[in-house]
Structure formats: C-alpha cells, structure tokens
PDB file of C-alpha atoms in Angstrom:
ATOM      1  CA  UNK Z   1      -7.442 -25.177  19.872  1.00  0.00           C
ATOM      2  CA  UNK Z   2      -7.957 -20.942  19.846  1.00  0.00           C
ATOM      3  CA  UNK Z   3      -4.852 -19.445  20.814  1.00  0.00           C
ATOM      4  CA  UNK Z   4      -5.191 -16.710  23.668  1.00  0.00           C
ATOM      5  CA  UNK Z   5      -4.193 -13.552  21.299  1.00  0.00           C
ATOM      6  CA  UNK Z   6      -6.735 -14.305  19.153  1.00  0.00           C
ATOM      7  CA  UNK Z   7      -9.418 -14.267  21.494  1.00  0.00           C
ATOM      8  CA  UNK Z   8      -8.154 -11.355  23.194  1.00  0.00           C
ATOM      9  CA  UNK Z   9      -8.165 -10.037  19.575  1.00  0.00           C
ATOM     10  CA  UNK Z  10     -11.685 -10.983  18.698  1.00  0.00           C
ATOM     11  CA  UNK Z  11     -12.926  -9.718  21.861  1.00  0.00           C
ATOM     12  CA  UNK Z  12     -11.175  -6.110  21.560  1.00  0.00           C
ATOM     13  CA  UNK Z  13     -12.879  -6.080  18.000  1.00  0.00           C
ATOM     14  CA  UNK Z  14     -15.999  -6.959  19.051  1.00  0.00           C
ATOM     15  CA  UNK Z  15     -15.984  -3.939  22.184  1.00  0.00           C
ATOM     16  CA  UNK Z  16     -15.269  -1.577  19.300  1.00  0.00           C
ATOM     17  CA  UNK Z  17     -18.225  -1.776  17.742  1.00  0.00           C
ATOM     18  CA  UNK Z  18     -20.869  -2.215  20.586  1.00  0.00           C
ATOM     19  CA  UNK Z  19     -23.457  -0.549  22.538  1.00  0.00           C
ATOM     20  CA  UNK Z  20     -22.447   3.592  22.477  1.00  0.00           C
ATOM     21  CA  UNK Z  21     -18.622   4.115  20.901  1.00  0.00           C
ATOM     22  CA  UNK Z  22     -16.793   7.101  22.293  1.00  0.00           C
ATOM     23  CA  UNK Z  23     -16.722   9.550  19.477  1.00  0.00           C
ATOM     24  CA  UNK Z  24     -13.235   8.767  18.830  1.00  0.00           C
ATOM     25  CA  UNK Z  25     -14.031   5.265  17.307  1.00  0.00           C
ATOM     26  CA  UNK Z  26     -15.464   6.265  14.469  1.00  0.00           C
ATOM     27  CA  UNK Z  27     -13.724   6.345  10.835  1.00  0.00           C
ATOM     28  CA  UNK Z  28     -14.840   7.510   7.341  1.00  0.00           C
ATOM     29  CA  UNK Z  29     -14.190   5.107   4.731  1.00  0.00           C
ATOM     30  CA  UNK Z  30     -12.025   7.095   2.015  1.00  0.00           C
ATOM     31  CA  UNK Z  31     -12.037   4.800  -0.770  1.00  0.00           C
ATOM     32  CA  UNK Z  32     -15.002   2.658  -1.109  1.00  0.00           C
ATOM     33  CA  UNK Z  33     -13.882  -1.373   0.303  1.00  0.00           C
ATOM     34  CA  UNK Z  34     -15.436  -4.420  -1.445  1.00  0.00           C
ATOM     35  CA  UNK Z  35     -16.939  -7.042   1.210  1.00  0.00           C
ATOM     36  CA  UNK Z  36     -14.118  -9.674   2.299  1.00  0.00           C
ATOM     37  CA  UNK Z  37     -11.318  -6.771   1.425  1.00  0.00           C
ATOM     38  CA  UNK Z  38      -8.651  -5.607   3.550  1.00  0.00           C
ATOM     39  CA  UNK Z  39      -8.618  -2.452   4.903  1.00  0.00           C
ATOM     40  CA  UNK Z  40      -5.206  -0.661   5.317  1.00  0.00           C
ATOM     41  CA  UNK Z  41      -4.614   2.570   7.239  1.00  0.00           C
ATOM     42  CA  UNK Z  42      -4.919   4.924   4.547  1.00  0.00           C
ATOM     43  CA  UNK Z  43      -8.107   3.691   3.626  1.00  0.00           C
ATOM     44  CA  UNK Z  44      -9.682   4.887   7.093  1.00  0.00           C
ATOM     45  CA  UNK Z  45     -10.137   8.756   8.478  1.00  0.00           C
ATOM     46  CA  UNK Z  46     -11.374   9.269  12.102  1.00  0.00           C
ATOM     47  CA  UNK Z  47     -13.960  10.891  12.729  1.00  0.00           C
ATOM     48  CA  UNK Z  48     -16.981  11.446  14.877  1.00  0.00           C
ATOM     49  CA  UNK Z  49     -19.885   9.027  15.345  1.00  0.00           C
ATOM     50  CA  UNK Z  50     -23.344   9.622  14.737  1.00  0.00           C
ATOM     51  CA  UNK Z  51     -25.729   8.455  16.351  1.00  0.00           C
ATOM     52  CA  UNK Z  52     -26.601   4.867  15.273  1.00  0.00           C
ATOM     53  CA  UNK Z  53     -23.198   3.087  14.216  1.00  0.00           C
ATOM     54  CA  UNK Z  54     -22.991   0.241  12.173  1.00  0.00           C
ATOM     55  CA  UNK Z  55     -20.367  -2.873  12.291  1.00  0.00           C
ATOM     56  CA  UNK Z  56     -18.701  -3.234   9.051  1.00  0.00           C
ATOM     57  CA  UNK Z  57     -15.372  -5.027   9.932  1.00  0.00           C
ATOM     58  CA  UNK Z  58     -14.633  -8.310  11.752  1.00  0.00           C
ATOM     59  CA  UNK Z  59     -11.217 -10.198  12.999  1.00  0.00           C
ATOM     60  CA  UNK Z  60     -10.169 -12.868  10.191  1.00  0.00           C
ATOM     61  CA  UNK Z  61      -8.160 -15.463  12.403  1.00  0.00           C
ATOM     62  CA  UNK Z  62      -7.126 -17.084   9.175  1.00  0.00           C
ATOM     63  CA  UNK Z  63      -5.445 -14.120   7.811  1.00  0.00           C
ATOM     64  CA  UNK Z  64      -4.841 -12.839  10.689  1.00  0.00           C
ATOM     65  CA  UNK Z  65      -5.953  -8.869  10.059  1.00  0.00           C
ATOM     66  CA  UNK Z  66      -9.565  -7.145   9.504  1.00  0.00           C
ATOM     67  CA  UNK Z  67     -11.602  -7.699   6.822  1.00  0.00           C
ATOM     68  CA  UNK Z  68     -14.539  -5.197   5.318  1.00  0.00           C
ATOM     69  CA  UNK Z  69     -17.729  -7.973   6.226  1.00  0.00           C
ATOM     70  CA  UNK Z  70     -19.828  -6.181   3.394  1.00  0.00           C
ATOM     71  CA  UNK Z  71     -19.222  -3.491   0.521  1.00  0.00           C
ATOM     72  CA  UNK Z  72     -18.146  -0.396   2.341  1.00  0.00           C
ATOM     73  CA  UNK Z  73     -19.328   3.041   0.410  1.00  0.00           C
ATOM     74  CA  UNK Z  74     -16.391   5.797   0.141  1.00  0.00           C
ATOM     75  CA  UNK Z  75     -17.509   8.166   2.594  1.00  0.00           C
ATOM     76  CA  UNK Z  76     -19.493   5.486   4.857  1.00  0.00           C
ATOM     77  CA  UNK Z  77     -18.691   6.345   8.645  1.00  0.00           C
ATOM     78  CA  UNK Z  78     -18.511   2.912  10.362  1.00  0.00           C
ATOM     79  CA  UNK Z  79     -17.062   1.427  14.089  1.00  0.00           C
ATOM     80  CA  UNK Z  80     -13.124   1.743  13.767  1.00  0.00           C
ATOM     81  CA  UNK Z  81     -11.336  -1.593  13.870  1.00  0.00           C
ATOM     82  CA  UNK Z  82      -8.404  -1.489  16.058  1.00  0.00           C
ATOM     83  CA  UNK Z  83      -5.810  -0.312  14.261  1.00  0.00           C
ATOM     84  CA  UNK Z  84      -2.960  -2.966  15.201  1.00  0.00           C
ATOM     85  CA  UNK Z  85      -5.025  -5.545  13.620  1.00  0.00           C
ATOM     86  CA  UNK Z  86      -5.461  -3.718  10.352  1.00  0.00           C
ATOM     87  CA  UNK Z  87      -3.376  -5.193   6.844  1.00  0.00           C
ATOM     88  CA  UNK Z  88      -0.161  -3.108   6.809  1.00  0.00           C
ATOM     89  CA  UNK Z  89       0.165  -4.001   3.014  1.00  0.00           C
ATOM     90  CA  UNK Z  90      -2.967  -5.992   1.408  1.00  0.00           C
ATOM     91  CA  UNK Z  91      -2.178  -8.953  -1.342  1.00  0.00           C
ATOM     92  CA  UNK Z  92      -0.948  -7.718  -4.551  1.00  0.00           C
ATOM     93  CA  UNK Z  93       0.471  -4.552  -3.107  1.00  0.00           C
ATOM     94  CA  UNK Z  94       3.472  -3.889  -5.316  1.00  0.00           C
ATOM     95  CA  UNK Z  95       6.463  -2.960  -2.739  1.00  0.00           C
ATOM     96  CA  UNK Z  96      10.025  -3.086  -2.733  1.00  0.00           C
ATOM     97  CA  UNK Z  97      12.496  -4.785  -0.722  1.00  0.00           C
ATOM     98  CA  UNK Z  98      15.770  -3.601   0.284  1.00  0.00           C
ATOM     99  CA  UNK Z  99      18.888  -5.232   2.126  1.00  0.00           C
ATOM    100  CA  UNK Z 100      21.690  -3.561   3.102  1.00  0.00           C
ATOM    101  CA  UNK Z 101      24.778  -6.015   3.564  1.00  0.00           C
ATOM    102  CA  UNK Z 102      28.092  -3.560   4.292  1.00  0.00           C
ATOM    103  CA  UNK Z 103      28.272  -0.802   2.210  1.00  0.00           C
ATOM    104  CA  UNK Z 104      25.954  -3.190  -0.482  1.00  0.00           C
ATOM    105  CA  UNK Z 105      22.146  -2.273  -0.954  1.00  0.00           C
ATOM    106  CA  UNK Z 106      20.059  -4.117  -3.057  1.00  0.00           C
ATOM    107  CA  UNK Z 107      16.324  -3.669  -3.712  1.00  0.00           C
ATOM    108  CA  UNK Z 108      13.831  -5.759  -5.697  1.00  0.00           C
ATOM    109  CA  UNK Z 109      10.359  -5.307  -6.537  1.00  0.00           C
ATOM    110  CA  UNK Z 110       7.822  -7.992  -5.526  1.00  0.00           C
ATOM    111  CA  UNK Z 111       4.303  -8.366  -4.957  1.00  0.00           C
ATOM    112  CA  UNK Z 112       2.539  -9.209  -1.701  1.00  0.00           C
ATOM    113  CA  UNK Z 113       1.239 -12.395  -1.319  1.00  0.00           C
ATOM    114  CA  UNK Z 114      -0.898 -12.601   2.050  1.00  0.00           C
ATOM    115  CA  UNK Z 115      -2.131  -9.518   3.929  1.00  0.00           C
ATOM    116  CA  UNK Z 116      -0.099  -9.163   7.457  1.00  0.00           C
ATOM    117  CA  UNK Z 117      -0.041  -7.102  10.209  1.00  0.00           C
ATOM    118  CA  UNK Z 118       3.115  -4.668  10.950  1.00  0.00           C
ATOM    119  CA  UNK Z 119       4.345  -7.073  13.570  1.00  0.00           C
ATOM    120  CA  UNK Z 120       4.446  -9.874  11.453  1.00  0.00           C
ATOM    121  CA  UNK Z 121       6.650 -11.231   8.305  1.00  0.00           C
ATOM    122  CA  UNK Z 122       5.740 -10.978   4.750  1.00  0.00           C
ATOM    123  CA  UNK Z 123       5.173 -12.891   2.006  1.00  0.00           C
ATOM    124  CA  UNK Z 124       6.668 -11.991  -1.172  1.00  0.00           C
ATOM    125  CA  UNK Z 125       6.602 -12.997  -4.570  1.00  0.00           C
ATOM    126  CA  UNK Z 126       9.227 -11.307  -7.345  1.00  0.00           C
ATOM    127  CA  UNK Z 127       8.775 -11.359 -10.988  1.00  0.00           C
ATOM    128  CA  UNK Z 128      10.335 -14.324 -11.557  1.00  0.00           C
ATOM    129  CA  UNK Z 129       7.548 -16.070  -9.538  1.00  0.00           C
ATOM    130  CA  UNK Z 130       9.734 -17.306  -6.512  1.00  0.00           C
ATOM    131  CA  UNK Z 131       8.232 -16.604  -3.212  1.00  0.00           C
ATOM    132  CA  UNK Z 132      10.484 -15.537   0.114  1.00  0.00           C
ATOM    133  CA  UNK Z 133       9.714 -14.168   3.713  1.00  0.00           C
ATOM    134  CA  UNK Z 134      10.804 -10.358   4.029  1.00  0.00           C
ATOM    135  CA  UNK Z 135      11.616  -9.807   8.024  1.00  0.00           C
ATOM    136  CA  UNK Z 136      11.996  -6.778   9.527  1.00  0.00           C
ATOM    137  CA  UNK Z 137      11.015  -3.177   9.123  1.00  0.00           C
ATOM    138  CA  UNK Z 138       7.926  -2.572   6.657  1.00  0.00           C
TER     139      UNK Z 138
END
C-alpha cells in the first residue's frame, strides 16, 4: 500500500526536474556527491539554470529523503530537489545531543544512524554502541 505523502512527495520531485525549470530551481553542487548519497543543505547553492538541465536526484521512500541517483561533480548545476525532503543530518554524521532536565544539561556525542528529514526523529548511536531515538529540535 503507498501512503498519500509519499506520492504527493514523489510527484513534487518529479515536477522539479521536468520540462523548462524556473531559474530558481537550479543548484550548484558544492562538494562533489557519490551516486546513492545523501545530499544535505549545505551541500547545494542555488543558482540559475542553463539551458538543458539534467535530473540527478530522486525521492528514496525507504529512507525517506533524496538521494544523488549518480556521481554528482562539485560544481555540477543540476534540478533542485525540494528542500523539505533533503537529509537534515546524513548517516555517520557525528552530532551531539543535549537534554535539559531543570537546571541539569547533559550532552553526549553520538553518531547518526539513518538519514531523516527535519520533521522527523533520529536515530542515534553513542560510543558505547547503544542506539536511542533523539526527538525534538535538530
């Protein structure tokens, strides 16, 4: 069964990058992006379009986020992907987590597990190799 978003999801991907994008909907690629990688924000400059545009992202329902379908050079100008479906933080991202409980904070560094969107929870690992769901702000 295909739940609604993600068609709606796969379809807003798929206008992005057909027939003649506004010249907004471009982006350079600043770092070069290995096929089946996932792009995050900073990896991705707008910028104007030329004239032929090529598609170098598609919708991962599995993972949920965008994925680079091919090796993308640094400097490549490509269709943007929409930007609410791009990996906020991409697996093995080092991050760190804090809680504040009272006047208490306590951080800890893990390790992203799964990329995930901004709207959604993520997984974690430490470096004791237990893994936990971090909810809430990014």
């Amino acid at each position: 069964m295909i739940v609604g978003g993600n068609i709606l999801a796969v379809a807003a991907l798929a206008g992005a990058m057909t027939g003649a994008p506004p010249t907004d909907r471009c982006v350079e690629v600043v770092r070069s992006l290995a096929g089946g990688g996932f792009p995050v924000e900073a990896d991705l400059a707008p910028t104007t379009c030329p004239a032929v545009i090529e598609r170098a992202f598609w919708f991962d329902a599995t993972s949920g986020v965008v994925r680079a379908q091919r090796d993308i050079a640094a400097h490549e100008v490509v269709a943007a992907p929409p930007r609410d479906m791009l990996a906020l933080h991409r697996p093995g991202d080092p991050i760190t987590v804090e809680v504040l409980i009272g006047p208490v904070r306590v951080q800890r560094d893990v390790l992203v597990v799964r990329p995930t969107r901004a709207t959604q929870p993520l997984l974690v690992r430490s470096h004791d190799g237990s893994t936990f769901v971090v909810k809430g702000a990014p």
